[in-house]
Coordinates of C-alpha atoms in Angstrom, one line a residue:
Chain A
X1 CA 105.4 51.5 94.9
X2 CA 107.4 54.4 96.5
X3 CA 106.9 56.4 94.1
X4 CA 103.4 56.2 93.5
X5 CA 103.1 56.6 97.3
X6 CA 104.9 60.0 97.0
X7 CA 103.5 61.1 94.0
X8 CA 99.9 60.6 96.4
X9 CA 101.2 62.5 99.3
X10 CA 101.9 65.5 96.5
X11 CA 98.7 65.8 95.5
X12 CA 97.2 65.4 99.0
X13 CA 99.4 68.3 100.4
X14 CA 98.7 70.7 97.2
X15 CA 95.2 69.9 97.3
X16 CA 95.3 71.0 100.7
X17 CA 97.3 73.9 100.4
X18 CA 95.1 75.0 98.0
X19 CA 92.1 74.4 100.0
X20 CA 93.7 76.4 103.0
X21 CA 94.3 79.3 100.1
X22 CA 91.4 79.2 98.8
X23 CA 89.4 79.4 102.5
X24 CA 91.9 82.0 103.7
X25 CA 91.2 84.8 100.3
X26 CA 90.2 87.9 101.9
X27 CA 87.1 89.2 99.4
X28 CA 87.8 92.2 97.3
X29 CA 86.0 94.7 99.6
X30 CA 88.0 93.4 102.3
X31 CA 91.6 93.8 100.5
X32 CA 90.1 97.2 99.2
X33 CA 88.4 98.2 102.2
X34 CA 89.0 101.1 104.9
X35 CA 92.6 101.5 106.2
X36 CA 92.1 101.3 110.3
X37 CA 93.5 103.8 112.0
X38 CA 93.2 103.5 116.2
X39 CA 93.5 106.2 118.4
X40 CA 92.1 107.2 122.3
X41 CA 90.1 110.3 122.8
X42 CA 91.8 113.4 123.5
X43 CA 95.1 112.5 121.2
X44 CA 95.0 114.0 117.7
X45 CA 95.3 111.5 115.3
X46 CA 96.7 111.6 112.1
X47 CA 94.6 109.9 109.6
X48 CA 95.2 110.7 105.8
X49 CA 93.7 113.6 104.4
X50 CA 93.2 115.3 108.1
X51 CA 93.6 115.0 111.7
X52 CA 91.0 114.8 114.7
X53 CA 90.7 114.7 118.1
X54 CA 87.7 113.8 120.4
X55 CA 87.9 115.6 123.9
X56 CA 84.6 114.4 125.6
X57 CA 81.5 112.6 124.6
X58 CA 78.4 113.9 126.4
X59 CA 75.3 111.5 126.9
X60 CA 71.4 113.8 127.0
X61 CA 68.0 112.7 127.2
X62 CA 67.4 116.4 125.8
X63 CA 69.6 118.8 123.8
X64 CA 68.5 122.3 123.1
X65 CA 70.2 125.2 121.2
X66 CA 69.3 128.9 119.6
X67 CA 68.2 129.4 116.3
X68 CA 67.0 132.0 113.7
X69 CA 65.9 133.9 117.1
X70 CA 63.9 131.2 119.4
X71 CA 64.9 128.3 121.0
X72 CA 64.7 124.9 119.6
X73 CA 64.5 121.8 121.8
X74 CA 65.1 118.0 120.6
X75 CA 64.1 115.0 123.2
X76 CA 64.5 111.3 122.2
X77 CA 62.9 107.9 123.0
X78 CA 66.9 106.9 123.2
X79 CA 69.7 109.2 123.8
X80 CA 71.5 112.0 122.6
X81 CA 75.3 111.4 122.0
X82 CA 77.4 114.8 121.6
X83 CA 81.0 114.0 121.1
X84 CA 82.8 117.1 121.0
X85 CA 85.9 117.5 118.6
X86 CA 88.5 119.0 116.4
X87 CA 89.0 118.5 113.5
X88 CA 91.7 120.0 110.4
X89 CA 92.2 119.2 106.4
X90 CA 95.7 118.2 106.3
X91 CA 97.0 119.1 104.1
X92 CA 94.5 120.0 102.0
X93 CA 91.4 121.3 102.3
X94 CA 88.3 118.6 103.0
X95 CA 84.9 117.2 103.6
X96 CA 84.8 115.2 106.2
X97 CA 81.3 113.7 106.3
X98 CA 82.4 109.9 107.2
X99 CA 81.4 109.7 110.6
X100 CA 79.6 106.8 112.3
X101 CA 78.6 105.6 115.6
X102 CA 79.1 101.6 116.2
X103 CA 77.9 100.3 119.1
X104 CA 79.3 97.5 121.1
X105 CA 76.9 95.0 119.1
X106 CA 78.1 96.2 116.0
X107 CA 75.2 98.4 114.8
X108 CA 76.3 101.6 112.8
X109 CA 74.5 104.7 113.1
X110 CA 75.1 108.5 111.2
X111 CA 74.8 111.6 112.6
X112 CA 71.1 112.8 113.3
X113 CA 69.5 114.3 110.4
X114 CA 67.0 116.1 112.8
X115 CA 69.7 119.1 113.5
X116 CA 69.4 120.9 110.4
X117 CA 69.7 123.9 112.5
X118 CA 72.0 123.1 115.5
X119 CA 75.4 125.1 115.6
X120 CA 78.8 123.8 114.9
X121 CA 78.4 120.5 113.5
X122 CA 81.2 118.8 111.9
X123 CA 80.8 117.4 108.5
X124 CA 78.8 120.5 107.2
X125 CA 81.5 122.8 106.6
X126 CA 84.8 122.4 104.8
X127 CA 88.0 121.4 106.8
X128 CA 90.8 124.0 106.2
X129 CA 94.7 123.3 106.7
X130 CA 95.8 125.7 109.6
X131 CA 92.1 126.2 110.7
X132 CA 91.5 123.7 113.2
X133 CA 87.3 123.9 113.3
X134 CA 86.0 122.8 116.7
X135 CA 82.6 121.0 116.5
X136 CA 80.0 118.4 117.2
X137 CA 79.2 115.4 116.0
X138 CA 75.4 114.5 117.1
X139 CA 73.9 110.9 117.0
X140 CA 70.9 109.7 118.4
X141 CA 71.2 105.9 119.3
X142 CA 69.1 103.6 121.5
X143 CA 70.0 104.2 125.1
X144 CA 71.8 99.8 125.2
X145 CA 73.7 101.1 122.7
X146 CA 75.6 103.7 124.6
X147 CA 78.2 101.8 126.4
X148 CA 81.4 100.4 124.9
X149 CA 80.9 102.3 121.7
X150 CA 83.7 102.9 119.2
X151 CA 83.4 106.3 117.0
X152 CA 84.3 105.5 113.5
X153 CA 85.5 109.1 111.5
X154 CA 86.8 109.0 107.8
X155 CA 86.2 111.7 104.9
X156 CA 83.2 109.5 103.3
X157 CA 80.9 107.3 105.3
X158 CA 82.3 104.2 103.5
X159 CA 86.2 104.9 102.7
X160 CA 87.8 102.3 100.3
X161 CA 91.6 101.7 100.6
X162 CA 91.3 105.3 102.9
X163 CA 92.1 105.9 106.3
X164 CA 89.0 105.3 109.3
X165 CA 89.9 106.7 112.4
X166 CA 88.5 104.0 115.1
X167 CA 88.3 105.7 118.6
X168 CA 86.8 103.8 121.4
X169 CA 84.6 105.9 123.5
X170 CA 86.0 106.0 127.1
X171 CA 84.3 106.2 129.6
X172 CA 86.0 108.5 132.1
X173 CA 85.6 111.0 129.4
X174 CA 82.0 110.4 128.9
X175 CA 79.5 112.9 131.0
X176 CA 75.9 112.4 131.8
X177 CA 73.0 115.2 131.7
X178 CA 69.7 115.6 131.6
X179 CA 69.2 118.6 128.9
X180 CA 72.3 120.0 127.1
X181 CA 72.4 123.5 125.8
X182 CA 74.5 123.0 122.3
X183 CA 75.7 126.7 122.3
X184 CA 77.0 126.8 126.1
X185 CA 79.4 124.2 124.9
X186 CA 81.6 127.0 123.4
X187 CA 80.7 130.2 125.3
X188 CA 84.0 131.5 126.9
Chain B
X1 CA 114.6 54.6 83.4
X2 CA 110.8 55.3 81.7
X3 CA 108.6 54.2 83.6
X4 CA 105.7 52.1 81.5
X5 CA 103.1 53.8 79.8
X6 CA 104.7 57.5 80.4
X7 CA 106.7 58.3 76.4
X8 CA 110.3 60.5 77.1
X9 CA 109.8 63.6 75.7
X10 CA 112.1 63.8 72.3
X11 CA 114.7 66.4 72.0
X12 CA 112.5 68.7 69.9
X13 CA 109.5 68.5 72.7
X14 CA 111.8 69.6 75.3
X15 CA 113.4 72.6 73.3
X16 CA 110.0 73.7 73.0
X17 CA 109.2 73.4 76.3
X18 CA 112.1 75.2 77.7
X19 CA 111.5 77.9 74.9
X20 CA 107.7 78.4 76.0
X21 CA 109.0 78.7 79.5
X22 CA 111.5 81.3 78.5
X23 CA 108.8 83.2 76.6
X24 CA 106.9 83.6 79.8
X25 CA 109.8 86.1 81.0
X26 CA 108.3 88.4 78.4
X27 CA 105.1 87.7 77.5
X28 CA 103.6 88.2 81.1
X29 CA 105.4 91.7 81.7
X30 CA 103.5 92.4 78.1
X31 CA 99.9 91.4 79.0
X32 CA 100.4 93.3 82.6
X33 CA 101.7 96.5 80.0
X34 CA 98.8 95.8 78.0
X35 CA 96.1 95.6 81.0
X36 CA 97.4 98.6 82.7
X37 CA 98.4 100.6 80.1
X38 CA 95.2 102.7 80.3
X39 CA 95.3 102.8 83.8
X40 CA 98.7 104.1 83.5
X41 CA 97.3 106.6 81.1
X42 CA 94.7 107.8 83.7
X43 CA 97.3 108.5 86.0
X44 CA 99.4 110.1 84.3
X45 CA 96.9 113.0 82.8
X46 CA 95.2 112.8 86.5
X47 CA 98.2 113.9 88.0
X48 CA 100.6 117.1 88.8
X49 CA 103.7 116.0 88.1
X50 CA 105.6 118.4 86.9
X51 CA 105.5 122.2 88.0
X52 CA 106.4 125.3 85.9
X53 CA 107.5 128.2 87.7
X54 CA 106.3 131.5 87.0
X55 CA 107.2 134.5 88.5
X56 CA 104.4 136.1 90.0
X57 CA 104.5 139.1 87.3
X58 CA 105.1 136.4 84.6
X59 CA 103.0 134.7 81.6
X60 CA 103.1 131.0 81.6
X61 CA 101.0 128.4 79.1
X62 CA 99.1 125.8 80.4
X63 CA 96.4 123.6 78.4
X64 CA 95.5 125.9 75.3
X65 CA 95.7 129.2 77.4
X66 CA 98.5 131.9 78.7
X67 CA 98.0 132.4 82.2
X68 CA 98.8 135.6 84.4
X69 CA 98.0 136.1 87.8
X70 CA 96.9 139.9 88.2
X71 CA 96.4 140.4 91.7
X72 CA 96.5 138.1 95.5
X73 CA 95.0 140.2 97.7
X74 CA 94.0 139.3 101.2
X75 CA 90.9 141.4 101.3
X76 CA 89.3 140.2 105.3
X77 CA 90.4 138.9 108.0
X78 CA 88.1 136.6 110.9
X79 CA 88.3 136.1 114.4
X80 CA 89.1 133.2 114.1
X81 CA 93.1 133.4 112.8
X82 CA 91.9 133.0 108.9
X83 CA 92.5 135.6 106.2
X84 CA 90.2 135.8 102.8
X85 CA 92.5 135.9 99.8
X86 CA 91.6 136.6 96.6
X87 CA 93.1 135.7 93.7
X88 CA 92.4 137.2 89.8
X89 CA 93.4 135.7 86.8
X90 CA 93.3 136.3 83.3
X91 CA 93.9 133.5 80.5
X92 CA 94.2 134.6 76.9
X93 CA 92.3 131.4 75.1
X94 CA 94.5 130.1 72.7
X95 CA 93.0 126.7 71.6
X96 CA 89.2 126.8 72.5
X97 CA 89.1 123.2 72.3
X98 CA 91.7 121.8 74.9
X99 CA 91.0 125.0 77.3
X100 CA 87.1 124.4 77.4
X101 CA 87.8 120.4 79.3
X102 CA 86.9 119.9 82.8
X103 CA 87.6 120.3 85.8
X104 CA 90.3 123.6 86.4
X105 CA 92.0 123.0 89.8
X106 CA 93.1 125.9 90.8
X107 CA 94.7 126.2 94.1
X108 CA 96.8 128.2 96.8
X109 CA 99.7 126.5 98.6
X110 CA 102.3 127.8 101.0
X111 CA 105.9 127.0 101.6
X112 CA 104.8 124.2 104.2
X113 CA 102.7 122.3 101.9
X114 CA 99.6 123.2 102.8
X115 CA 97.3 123.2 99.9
X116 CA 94.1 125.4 100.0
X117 CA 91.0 124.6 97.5
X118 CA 88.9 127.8 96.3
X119 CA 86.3 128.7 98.7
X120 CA 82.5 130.2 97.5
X121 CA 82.4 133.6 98.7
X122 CA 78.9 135.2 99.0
X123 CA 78.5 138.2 96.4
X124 CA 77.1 140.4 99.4
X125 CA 80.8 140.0 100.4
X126 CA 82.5 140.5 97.2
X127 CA 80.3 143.7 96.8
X128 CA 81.4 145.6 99.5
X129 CA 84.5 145.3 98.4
X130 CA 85.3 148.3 96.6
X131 CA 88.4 146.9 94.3
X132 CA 86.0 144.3 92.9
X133 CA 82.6 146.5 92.3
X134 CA 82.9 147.1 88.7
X135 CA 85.4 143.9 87.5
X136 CA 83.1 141.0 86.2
X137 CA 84.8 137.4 86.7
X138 CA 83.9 133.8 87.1
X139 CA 85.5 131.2 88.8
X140 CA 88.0 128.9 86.7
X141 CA 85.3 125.7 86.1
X142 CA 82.4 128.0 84.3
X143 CA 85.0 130.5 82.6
X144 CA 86.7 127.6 80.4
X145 CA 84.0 126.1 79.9
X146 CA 82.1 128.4 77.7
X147 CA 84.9 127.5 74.7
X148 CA 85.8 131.4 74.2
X149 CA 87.0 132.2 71.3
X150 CA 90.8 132.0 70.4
X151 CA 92.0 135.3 71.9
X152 CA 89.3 136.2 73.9
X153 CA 90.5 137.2 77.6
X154 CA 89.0 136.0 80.1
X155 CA 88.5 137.3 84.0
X156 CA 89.0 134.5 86.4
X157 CA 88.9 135.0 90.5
X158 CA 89.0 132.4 92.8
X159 CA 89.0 133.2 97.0
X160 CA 90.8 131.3 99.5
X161 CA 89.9 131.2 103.0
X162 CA 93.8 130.7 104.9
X163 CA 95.4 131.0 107.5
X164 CA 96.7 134.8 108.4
X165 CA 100.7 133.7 108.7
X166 CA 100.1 132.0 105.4
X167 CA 99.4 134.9 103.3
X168 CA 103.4 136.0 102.9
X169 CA 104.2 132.4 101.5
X170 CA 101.1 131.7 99.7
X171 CA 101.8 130.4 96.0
X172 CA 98.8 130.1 93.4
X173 CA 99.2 127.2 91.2
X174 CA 96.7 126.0 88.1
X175 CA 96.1 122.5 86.5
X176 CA 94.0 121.4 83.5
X177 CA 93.6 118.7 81.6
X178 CA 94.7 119.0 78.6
X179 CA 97.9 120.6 81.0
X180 CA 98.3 117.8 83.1
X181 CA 100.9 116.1 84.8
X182 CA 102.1 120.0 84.1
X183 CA 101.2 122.6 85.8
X184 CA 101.3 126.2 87.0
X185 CA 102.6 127.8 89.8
X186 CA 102.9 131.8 90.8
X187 CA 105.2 132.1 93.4
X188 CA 106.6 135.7 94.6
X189 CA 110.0 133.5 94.7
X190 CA 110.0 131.2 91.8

């Protein structure tokens, strides 16, 4: 009777081991998935591949800048959000095109696509070792989606087993205006 | 003592039990072999592994062509701290067929390890200078893969866009795949 009794309790705790296995599996594109990588705005972070650093992230209703001779002027029914940066290959030359803007309810959102023409933006050029390039990466979000943002920066815009820089967007480096001129950002 | 209803293994069974268990030791390390062994392959032919030195000046073989590096000049400099280098090759096509596979990586490295991919210079640039004007070459990628004839020459220039204090140290090093994991690398110090 003992024995039976044990031989039950067996197969009750490896059924439920194997149940608590089997519930706990991470999926494959979670075991396969980007390698996090924290850091706070204006520390360079080491991510693999390259490094960056986020200095200030600037909040418009209106950005303007120069181009091809005349001057070209963006508004938004939401905001504009400039985060300013630096960004190296290291150590090897890059593209880093990965970067995202995920707002405190968990929405993602690219870089604008309506800047064809806007100066310095990161992600268009090639990342050099030794050649830190200075930059801007410009999103347009709805204006609830500004606050308590985390900026998500990896070399494609969905890195598998690669590192993804997660910054959280503080505020006492966060600026308000209402029309920013994209070129004054780097005169002088 | 057997309990009712559940037969003793004989002597026989349980050899054959213990043996199938043994065989386990080597038959799984076999089927992971046999799974990976392409993956293992992949890597392997994907990979620089192993460097051959060449002296700046010298000849080296690499996957069905003799290399030579003919010049590294740094031809501009920008405000910005970088230098434009340019590198010229020549590869004497030995066997068309492994030469002509894709991709070339050529590259420029320094003594830190930096490593610098070939950058697309506009021709307007390359034009004005005066060393190039009349010296036809391709980049690495559409020159081998034109399957030249066996000893045909061919004219291969790549540019670099590098830091200036990287110029002294800078190292040019090629990889192909029918090369690879070996591969080339000019060094003014081999």
């Amino acid at each position: 009777m003992i024995r039976l009794l044990t031989r039950l309790a067996g197969i009750v705790i490896a059924a439920a081991l194997l149940f608590a296995m089997q519930r706990t599996t991470p999926g494959y594109s979670e075991i396969t998935g980007p390698i996090p990588v924290s850091g706070a705005m204006g520390q360079s972070i080491a991510a693999r591949g390259f490094s960056f650093r986020a200095d200030k992230l600037i909040l418009a209703d209106r950005i303007r800048w120069r181009a091809y001779g005349r001057d070209i002027e963006r508004d938004s029914s939401g905001l504009w959000a400039v985060v300013v940066a630096e960004m190296e290959g290291r150590p090897a030359s890059v593209t880093a095109n990965g970067a995202l803007w995920r707002s405190a309810s968990g929405r993602r959102y690219t870089p604008s696509q309506r800047l064809a023409t806007a100066p310095r933006q990161l992600g268009a050029n090639r990342l050099e070792p030794g050649l830190p390039q200075r930059g801007l990466l410009i999103f347009e979000i709805p204006r609830e989606e500004a606050d308590d943002a985390t900026l998500l920066v990896s070399l494609i815009r969905w890195p598998r087993l690669d590192s993804e820089i997660r910054m959280p967007l503080a505020r006492d480096r966060t600026e308000s205006t209402d029309v920013l001129d994209l070129d004054g950002l780097f005169d002088g | 003592m057997a309990e009712p209803g559940v037969a003793m293994p004989n002597p026989e069974q349980r050899r054959f039990r213990r043996r199938c268990l043994w065989a386990l030791v080597l038959v799984l390390p076999a089927a992971f072999a046999l799974r990976g062994w392409d993956n293992v392959l992949e890597w392997w032919h994907g990979k620089d592994l192993f460097e051959r030195r060449i002296a700046i000046d010298g000849v080296g073989q690499l996957g069905g062509a003799d290399w030579r590096l003919i010049s590294l000049q740094r031809v501009a400099e920008r405000p910005d701290g970088a230098a434009i280098v340019l590198a010229e090759l020549e590869a004497v096509v030995r066997e068309p067929e492994a030469l002509a596979r894709l991709p070339c990586r050529i590259a420029a490295t320094d003594a830190q390890g930096r490593r610098w991919l070939p950058s697309f210079l506009p021709p307007s640039q390359v034009s004005r200078l005066p060393a190039l004007r009349n010296r036809p070459a391709s980049s690495c990628g559409p020159a081998i893969a034109q399957k030249a004839r066996s000893g045909t020459v061919l004219a291969i220039r790549e540019s670099f866009v590098v830091p200036r204090d990287a110029f002294e140290s800078l190292a040019i090093t090629i990889s192909l795949p029918a090369g690879r994991p070996h591969y080339l690398r000019f060094a003014r110090n081999p």
